[in-house]
Coordinates of C-alpha atoms in Angstrom, one line a residue:
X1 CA 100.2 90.6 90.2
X2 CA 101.5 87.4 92.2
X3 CA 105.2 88.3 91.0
X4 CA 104.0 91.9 91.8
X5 CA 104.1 91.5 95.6
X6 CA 104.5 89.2 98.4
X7 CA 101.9 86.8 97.9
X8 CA 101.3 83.6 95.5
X9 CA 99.7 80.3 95.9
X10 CA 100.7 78.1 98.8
X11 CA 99.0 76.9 101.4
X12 CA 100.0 78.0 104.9
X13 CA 102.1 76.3 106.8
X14 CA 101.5 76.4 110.6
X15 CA 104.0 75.7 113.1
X16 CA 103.4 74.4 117.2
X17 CA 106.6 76.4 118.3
X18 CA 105.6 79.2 120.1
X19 CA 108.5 81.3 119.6
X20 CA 107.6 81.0 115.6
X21 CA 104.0 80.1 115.7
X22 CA 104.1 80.7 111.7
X23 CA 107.2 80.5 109.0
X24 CA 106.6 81.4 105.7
X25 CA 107.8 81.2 102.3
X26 CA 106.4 82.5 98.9
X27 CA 105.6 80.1 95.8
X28 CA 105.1 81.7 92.6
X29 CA 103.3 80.3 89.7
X30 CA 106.5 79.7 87.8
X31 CA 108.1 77.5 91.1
X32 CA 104.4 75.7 90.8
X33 CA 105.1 74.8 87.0
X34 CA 108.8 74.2 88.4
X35 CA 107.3 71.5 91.4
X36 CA 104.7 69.7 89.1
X37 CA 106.3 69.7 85.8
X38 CA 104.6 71.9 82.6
X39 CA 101.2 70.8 82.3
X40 CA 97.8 72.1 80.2
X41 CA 96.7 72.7 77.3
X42 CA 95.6 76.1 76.2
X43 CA 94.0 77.5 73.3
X44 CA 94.3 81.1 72.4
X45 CA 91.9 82.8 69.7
X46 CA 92.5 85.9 68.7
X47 CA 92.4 87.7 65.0
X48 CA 95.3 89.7 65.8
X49 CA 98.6 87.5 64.8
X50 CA 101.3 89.9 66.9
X51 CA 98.9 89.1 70.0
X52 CA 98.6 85.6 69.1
X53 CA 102.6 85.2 68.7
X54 CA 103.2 87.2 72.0
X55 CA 101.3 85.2 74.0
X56 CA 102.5 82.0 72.6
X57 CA 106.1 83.0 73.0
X58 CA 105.3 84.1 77.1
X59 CA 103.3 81.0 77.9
X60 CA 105.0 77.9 75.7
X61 CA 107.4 77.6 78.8
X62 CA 104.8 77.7 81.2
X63 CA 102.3 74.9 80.0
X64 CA 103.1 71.8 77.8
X65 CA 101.2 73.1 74.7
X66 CA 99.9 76.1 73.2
X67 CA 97.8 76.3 70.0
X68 CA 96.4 79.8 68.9
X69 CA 93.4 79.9 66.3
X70 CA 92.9 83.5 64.5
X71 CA 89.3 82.9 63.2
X72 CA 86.8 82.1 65.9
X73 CA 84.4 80.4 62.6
X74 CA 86.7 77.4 63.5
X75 CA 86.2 77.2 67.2
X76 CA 83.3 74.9 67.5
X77 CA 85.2 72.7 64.8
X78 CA 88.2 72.8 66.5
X79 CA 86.7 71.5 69.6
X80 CA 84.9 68.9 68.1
X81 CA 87.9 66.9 67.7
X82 CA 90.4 68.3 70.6
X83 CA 90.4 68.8 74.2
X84 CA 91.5 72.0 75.8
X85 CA 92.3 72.6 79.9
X86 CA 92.2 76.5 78.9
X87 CA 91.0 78.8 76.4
X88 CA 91.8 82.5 76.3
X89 CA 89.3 84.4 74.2
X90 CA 89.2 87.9 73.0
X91 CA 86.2 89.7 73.5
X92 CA 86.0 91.6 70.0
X93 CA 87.3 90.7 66.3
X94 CA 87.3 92.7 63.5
X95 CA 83.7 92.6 62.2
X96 CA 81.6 95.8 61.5
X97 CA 80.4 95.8 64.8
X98 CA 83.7 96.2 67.6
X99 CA 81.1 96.0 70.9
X100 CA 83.0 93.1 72.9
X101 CA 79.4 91.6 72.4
X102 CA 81.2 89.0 69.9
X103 CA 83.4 87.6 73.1
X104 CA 79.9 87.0 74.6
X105 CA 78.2 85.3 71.8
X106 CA 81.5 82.8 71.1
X107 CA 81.6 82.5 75.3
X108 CA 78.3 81.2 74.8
X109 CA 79.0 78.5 71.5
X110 CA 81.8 77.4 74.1
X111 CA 79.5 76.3 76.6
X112 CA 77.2 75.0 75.2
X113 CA 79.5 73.0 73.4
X114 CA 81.3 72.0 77.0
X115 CA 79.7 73.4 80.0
X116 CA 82.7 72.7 81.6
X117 CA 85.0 74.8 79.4
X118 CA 87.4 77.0 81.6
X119 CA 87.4 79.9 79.1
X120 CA 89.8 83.5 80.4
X121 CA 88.4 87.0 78.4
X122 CA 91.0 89.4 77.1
X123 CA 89.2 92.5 76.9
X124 CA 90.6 95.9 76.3
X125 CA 89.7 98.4 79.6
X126 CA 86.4 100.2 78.2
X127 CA 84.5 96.8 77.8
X128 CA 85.4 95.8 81.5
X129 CA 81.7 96.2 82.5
X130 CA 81.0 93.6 79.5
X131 CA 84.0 91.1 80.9
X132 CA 82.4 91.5 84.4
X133 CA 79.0 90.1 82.7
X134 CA 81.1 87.2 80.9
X135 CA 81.4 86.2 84.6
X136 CA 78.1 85.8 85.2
X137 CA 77.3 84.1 81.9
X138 CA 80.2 81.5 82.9
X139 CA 83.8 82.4 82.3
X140 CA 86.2 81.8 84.7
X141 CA 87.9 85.3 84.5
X142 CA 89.4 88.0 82.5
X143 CA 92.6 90.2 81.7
X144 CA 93.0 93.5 80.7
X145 CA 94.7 94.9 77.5
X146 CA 97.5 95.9 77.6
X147 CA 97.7 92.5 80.6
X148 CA 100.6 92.8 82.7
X149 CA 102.4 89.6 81.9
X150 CA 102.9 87.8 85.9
X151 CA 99.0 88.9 86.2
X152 CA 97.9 86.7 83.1
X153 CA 100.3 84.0 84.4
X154 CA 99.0 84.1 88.0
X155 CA 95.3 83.7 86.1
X156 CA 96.1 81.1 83.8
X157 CA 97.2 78.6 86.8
X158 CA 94.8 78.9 88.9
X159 CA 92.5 78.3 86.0
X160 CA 94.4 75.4 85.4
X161 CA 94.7 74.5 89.2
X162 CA 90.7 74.9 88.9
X163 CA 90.3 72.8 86.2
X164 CA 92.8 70.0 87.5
X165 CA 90.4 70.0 90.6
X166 CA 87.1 69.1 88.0
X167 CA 89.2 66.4 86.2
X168 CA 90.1 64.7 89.9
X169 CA 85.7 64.8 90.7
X170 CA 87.8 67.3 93.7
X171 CA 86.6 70.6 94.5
X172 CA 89.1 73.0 92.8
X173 CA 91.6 73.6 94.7
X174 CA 91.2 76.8 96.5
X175 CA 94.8 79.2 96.7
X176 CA 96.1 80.6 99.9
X177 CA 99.1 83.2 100.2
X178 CA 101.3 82.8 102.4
X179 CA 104.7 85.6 102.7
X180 CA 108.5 85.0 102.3
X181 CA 109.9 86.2 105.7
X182 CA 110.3 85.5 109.3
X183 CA 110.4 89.2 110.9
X184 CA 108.0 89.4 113.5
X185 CA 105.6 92.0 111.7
X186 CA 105.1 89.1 108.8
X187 CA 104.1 86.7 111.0
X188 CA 101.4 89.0 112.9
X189 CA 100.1 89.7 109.1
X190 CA 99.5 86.1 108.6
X191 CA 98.0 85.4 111.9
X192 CA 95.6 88.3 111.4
X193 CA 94.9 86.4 108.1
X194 CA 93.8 83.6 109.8
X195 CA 92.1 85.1 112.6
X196 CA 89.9 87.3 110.2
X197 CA 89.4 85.4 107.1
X198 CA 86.7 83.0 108.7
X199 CA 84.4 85.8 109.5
X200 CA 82.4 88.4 107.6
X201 CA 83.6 91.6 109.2
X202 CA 84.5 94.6 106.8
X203 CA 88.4 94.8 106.9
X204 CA 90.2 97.6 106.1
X205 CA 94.1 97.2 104.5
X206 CA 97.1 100.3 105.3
X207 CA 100.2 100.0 103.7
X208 CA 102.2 101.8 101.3
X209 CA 102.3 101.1 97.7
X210 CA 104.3 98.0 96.8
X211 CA 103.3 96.1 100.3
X212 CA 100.7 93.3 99.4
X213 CA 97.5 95.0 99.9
X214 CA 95.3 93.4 96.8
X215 CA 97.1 90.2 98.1
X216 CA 96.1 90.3 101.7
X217 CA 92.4 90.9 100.4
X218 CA 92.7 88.1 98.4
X219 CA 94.4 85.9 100.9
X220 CA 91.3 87.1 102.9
X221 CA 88.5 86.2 100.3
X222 CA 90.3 82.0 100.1
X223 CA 90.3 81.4 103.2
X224 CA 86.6 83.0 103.7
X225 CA 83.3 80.7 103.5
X226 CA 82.5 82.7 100.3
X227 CA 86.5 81.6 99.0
X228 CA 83.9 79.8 96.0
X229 CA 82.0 83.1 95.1
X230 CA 83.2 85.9 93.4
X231 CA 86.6 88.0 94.3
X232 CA 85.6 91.5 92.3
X233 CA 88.4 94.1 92.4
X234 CA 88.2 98.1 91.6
X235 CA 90.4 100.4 91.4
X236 CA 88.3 103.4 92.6
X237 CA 90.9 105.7 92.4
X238 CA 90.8 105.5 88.8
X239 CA 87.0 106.1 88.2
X240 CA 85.7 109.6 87.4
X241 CA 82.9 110.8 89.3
X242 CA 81.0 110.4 86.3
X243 CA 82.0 106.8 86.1
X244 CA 81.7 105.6 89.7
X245 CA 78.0 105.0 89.8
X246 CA 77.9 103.0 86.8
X247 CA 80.8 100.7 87.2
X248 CA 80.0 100.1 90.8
X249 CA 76.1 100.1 90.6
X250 CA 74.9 99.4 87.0
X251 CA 72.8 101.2 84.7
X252 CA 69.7 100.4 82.6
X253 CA 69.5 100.8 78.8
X254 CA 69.1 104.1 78.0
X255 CA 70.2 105.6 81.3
X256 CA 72.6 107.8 79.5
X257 CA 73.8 108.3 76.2
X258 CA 75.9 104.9 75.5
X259 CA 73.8 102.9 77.6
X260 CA 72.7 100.8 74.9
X261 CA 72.0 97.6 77.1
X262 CA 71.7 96.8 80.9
X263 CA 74.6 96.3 82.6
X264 CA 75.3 95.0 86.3
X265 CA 77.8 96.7 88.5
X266 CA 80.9 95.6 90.7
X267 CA 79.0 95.2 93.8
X268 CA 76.5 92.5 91.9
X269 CA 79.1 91.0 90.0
X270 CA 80.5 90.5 93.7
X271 CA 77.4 89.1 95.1
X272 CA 77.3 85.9 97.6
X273 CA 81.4 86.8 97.6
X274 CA 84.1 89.6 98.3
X275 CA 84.2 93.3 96.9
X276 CA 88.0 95.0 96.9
X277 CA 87.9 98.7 96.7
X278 CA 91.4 99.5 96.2
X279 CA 93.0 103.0 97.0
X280 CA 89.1 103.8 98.6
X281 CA 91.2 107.2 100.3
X282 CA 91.2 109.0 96.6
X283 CA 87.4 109.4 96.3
X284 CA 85.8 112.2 96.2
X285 CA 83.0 113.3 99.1
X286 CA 80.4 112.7 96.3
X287 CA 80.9 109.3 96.1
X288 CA 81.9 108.8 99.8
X289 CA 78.0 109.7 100.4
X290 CA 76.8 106.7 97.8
X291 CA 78.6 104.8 99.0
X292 CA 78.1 104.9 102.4
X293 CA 74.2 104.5 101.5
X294 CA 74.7 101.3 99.6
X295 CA 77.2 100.0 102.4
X296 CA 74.0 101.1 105.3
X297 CA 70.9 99.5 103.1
X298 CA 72.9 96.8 101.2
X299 CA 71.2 97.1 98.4
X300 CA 72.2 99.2 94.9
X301 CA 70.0 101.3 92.4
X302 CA 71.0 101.3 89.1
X303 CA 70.8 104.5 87.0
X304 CA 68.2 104.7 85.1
X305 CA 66.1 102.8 87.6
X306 CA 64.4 103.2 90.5
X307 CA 64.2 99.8 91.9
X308 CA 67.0 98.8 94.3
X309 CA 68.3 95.7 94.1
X310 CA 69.5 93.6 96.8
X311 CA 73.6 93.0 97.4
X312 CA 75.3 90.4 99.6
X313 CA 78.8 90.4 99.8
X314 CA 81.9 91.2 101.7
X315 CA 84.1 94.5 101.5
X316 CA 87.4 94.9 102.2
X317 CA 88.9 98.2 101.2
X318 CA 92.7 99.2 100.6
X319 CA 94.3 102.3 100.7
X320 CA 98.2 103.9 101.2
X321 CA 96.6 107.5 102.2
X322 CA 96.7 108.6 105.6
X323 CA 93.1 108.1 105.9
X324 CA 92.1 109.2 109.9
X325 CA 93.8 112.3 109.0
X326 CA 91.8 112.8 106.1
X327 CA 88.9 112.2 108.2
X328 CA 90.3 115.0 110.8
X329 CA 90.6 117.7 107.9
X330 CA 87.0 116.6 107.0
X331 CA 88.2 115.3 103.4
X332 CA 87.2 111.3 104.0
X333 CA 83.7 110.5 106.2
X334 CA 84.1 109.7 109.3
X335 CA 80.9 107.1 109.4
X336 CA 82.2 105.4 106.1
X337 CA 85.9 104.9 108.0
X338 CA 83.8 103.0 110.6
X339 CA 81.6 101.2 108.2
X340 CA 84.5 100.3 106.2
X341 CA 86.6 99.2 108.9
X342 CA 85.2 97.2 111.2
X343 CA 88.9 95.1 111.4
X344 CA 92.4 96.9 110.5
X345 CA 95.4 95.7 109.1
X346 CA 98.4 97.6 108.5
X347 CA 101.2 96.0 106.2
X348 CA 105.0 96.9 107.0
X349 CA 107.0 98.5 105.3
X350 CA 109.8 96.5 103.8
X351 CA 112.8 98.4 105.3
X352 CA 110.9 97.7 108.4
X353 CA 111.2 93.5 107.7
X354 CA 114.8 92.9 108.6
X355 CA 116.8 89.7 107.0
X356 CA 113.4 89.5 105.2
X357 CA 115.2 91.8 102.4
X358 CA 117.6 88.5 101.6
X359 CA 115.1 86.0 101.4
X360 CA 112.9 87.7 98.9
X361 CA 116.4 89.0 97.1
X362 CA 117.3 84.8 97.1
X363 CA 113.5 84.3 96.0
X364 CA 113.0 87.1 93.1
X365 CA 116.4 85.8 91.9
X366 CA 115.8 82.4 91.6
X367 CA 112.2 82.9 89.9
X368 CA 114.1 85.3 87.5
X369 CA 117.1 83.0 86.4
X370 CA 114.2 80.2 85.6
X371 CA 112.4 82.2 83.9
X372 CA 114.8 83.7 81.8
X373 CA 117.0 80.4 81.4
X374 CA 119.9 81.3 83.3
X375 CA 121.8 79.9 86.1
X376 CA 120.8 81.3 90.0
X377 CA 123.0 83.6 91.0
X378 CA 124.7 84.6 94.2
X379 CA 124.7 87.4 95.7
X380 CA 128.3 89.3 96.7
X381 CA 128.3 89.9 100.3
X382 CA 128.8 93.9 99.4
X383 CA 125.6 93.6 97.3
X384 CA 123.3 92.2 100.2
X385 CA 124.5 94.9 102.3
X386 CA 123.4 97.5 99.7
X387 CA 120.0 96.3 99.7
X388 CA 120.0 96.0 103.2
X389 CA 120.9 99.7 103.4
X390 CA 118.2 100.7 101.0
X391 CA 114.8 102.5 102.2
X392 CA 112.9 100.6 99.7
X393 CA 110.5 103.1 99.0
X394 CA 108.6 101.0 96.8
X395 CA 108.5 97.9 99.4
X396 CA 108.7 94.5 97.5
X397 CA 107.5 95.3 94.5
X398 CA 110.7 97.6 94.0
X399 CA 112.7 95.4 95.3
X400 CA 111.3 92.4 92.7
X401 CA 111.5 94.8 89.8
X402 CA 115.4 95.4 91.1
X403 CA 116.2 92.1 91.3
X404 CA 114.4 91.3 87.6
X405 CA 116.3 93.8 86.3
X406 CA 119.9 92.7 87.9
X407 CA 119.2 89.1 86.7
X408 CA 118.7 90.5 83.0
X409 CA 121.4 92.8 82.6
X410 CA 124.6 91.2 84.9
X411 CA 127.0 90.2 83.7
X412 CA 128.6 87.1 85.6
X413 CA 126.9 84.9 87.9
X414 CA 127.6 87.1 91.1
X415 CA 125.3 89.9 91.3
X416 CA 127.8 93.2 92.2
X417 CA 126.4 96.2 93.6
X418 CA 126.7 97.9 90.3
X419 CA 123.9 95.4 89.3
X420 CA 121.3 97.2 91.5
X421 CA 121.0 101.0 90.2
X422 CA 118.4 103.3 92.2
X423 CA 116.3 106.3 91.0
X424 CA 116.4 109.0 92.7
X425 CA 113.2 108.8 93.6
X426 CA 113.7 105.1 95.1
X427 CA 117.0 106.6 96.8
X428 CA 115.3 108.9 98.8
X429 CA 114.3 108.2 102.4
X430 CA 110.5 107.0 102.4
X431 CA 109.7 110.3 104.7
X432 CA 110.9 112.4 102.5
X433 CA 108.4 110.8 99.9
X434 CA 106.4 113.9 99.1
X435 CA 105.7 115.2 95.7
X436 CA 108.8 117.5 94.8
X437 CA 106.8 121.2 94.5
X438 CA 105.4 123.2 96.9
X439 CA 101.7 122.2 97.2
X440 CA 100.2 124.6 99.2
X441 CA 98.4 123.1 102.8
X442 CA 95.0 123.6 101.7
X443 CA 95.5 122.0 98.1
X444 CA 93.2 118.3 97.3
X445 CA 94.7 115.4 97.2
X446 CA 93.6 114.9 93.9
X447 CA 95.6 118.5 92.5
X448 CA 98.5 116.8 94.8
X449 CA 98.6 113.3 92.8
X450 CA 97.6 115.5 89.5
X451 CA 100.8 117.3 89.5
X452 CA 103.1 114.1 90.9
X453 CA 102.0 112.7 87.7
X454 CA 103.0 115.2 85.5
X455 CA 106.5 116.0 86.4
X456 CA 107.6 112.4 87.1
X457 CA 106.3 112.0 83.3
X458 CA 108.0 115.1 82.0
X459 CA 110.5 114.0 84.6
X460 CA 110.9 111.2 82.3
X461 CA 110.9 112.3 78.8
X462 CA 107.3 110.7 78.5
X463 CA 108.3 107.2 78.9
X464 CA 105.2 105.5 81.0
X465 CA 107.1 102.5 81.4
X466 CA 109.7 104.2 83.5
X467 CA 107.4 106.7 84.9
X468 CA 104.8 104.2 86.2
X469 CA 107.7 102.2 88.0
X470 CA 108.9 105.3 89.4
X471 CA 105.5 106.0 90.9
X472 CA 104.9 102.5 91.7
X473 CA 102.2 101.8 89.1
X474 CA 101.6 99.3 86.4
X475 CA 101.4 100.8 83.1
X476 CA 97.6 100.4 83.4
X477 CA 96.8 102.0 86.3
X478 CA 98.9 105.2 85.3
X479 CA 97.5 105.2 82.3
X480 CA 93.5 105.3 84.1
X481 CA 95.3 108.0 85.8
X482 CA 96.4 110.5 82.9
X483 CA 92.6 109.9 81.8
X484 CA 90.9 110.6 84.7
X485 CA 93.2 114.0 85.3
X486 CA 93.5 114.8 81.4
X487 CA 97.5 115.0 81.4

């Protein structure tokens, strides 16, 4: 998600000036890699060859070697005779049992072949409770099938930074975010950041979609005294009401009918660190009322159990809904707002960043021409007054995916206006961003999103790739949508 948003993996750079107490300026993974040189070694094991080749084609210009193995027999073999900074490992191979339990049990040969292994689970999304154990067993972390290709990046190097920190005797080196741009509004963010981060208070993120607010958390969670601990992110929007006790609380075996084994939940695989709840304004008043409780006793229950177990950690919560007046039309609790939120921060909008627009426009295109091995361009002075001009309903993540898109498909080394192409959707003015029927004043949210869904995909011709840009999704995330609403 680095590439998704504002943020990456720079330290902060702090200025005396008083006039500009702060400057900023984002550093992707691939300007990292860029800086340093291509370093690591990774091994990649995985019985499916088109997975195998895809991943060696997207990372052999990242590191300085990739080796992929398609029959985990040969692991322990393989690493008995060469060294690896990195090894992604999928969680389930075609044996007669497809559980995610085989991940586990070669997880385990691993270490106890190196304790020191830094070893990254690909998992598909229904075993996510099972990659959220690996954690606790000893991997470093785990991506998602179908992985959004700048999120396994941003993982793999700061395993890698991680694992450079152990080879130096150093503590690994702990990431800090830090934002392109020197409007005003940016550099209140990053004080804030600084200001907050140190302390333990429940912070609660505002922003529309696009703005940085997984970032911020995260930018939060490094620079805490629990930066070593845990960073656990959810997605509550995208759990059922069925599913929101178990993947946030844990369930014993036999709780239900596919609890075949005990199984922790988010907030314990967060413990001693930091919780995200993203898009906490889409649950239901159900769940608001659990978990409220758990936030008041700090301490979860397990279904299927009736002994509460203990949590410590920090939450921060994120949402783009207009949650106080939620709370006025009684759809959000009012004591879970002020449990939630004992600090606020609100992210700005991108038309609302000035010059900022050229400096990530100059950054996105120079990332972009690396990656895809062509020269940096400029920019025509009629094209940086078109992006000036634009609402950027989608903040910088559209404005990333714009400039991506420009780089790919241009045609000289001057990006022209005709480069940059809007939907209509994106051309619209950001106040006039409301779903395009006539949603009666007393319909939920939830009937609201349902229906946004449905016509942008029809809208669309069912192509999710386009749709869940249009909405301002990843592919994922739309897709946990059209389950959890049945489209």
């Amino acid at each position: 998600m680095a590439a998704d948003s504002l943020f990456a993996g720079y330290k902060l750079e702090k200025y005396k000036t008083p006039d500009k107490l702060f400057k900023f300026g984002i550093r992707t993974r691939i300007a990292c890699t860029m800086a340093t040189g291509k370093t690591g070694r990774v091994l990649i094991v995985d019985d499916e060859t088109d997975v195998l080749f895809a991943l060696k084609m997207l990372l052999k210009t990242e590191v300085k070697e990739v080796i992929t193995e398609k029959n985990p027999d040969n692991l322990l073999s393989l690493l008995a005779k060469e060294k690896f900074d990195v090894i992604l490992l999928d969680m389930n191979f075609k044996s007669a049992l497809n559980t995610g339990n085989e991940g586990l049990y070669w997880l385990r040969q691993i270490l106890d072949k190196d304790k020191d292994a830094t070893v990254i689970l690909i998992t598909a999304y229904g075993d996510v409770e099972l990659a959220v154990r690996s954690l606790k067993q000893g991997a470093y972390d785990f991506i998602v099938k179908p992985w959004h290709n700048d999120k396994l990046l941003e993982t793999l190097h700061n395993a890698l930074q991680a694992k450079s920190g152990k080879k130096s005797g150093k503590a690994a080196i702990q990431q800090h975010t830090t934002i392109l741009g020197e409007s005003e509004a940016i550099q209140d963010i990053l004080y804030k950041i600084e200001k907050i981060a140190p302390t333990e208070a429940n912070v609660l993120i505002l922003g529309e979609n696009g703005t940085g607010k997984e970032l911020v958390a995260r930018a939060l969670h490094e620079k805490s005294f629990r930066a070593g601990k845990p960073f656990v992110s959810v997605d509550v929007a995208a759990l059922t009401d069925t599913l929101f006790e178990s993947e946030l609380f844990g369930f014993k075996k036999g709780a239900f009918t596919d609890a075949k084994e005990d199984r922790k939940g988010r907030f314990e695989a967060a413990n001693g660190g930091t919780l995200f709840l993203d898009e906490i304004g889409n649950i239901s008043p159900a769940m608001q009322a659990k978990l409220l409780t758990v936030l008041q006793n700090r301490q979860v229950t397990p279904l299927g159990s009736n002994t509460p177990v203990p949590v410590d950690i920090r939450l921060i919560s994120a949402t783009n809904e207009p949650i106080y007046e939620l709370a006025a039309k009684n759809l959000f609790r009012k004591d879970l707002i002020y449990r939630i939120n004992t600090v606020e921060i609100t992210l700005p909008p991108l038309r609302g960043r000035g010059n900022d627009v050229e400096l990530l426009a100059r950054h996105f295109a120079k990332v972009y021409a690396e990656k895809n091995h062509k020269p940096v361009p400029e920019f025509a002075p009629a094209t940086l007054q078109k992006l000036r001009q634009h609402s950027w309903p989608g903040n910088v993540r559209e404005l990333q995916h714009a400039v991506e898109r420009a780089i790919i498909l241009a045609e000289g080394n001057v990006l022209q206006p005709q480069d940059f192409s809007f939907s209509a959707m994106e051309l619209a003015p950001a106040t006039q961003a409301i779903p395009a029927f006539a949603a009666d004043a007393s319909m939920p949210l939830s009937e609201i999103e349902r229906e946004t869904i449905r016509r942008v995909i029809e809208k669309n011709k069912g192509n999710i790739s386009k749709a869940a840009k249009e909405l301002g999704l990843t592919r994922t995330a739309l897709y946990r949508r059209l389950n959890k609403y049945d489209i």
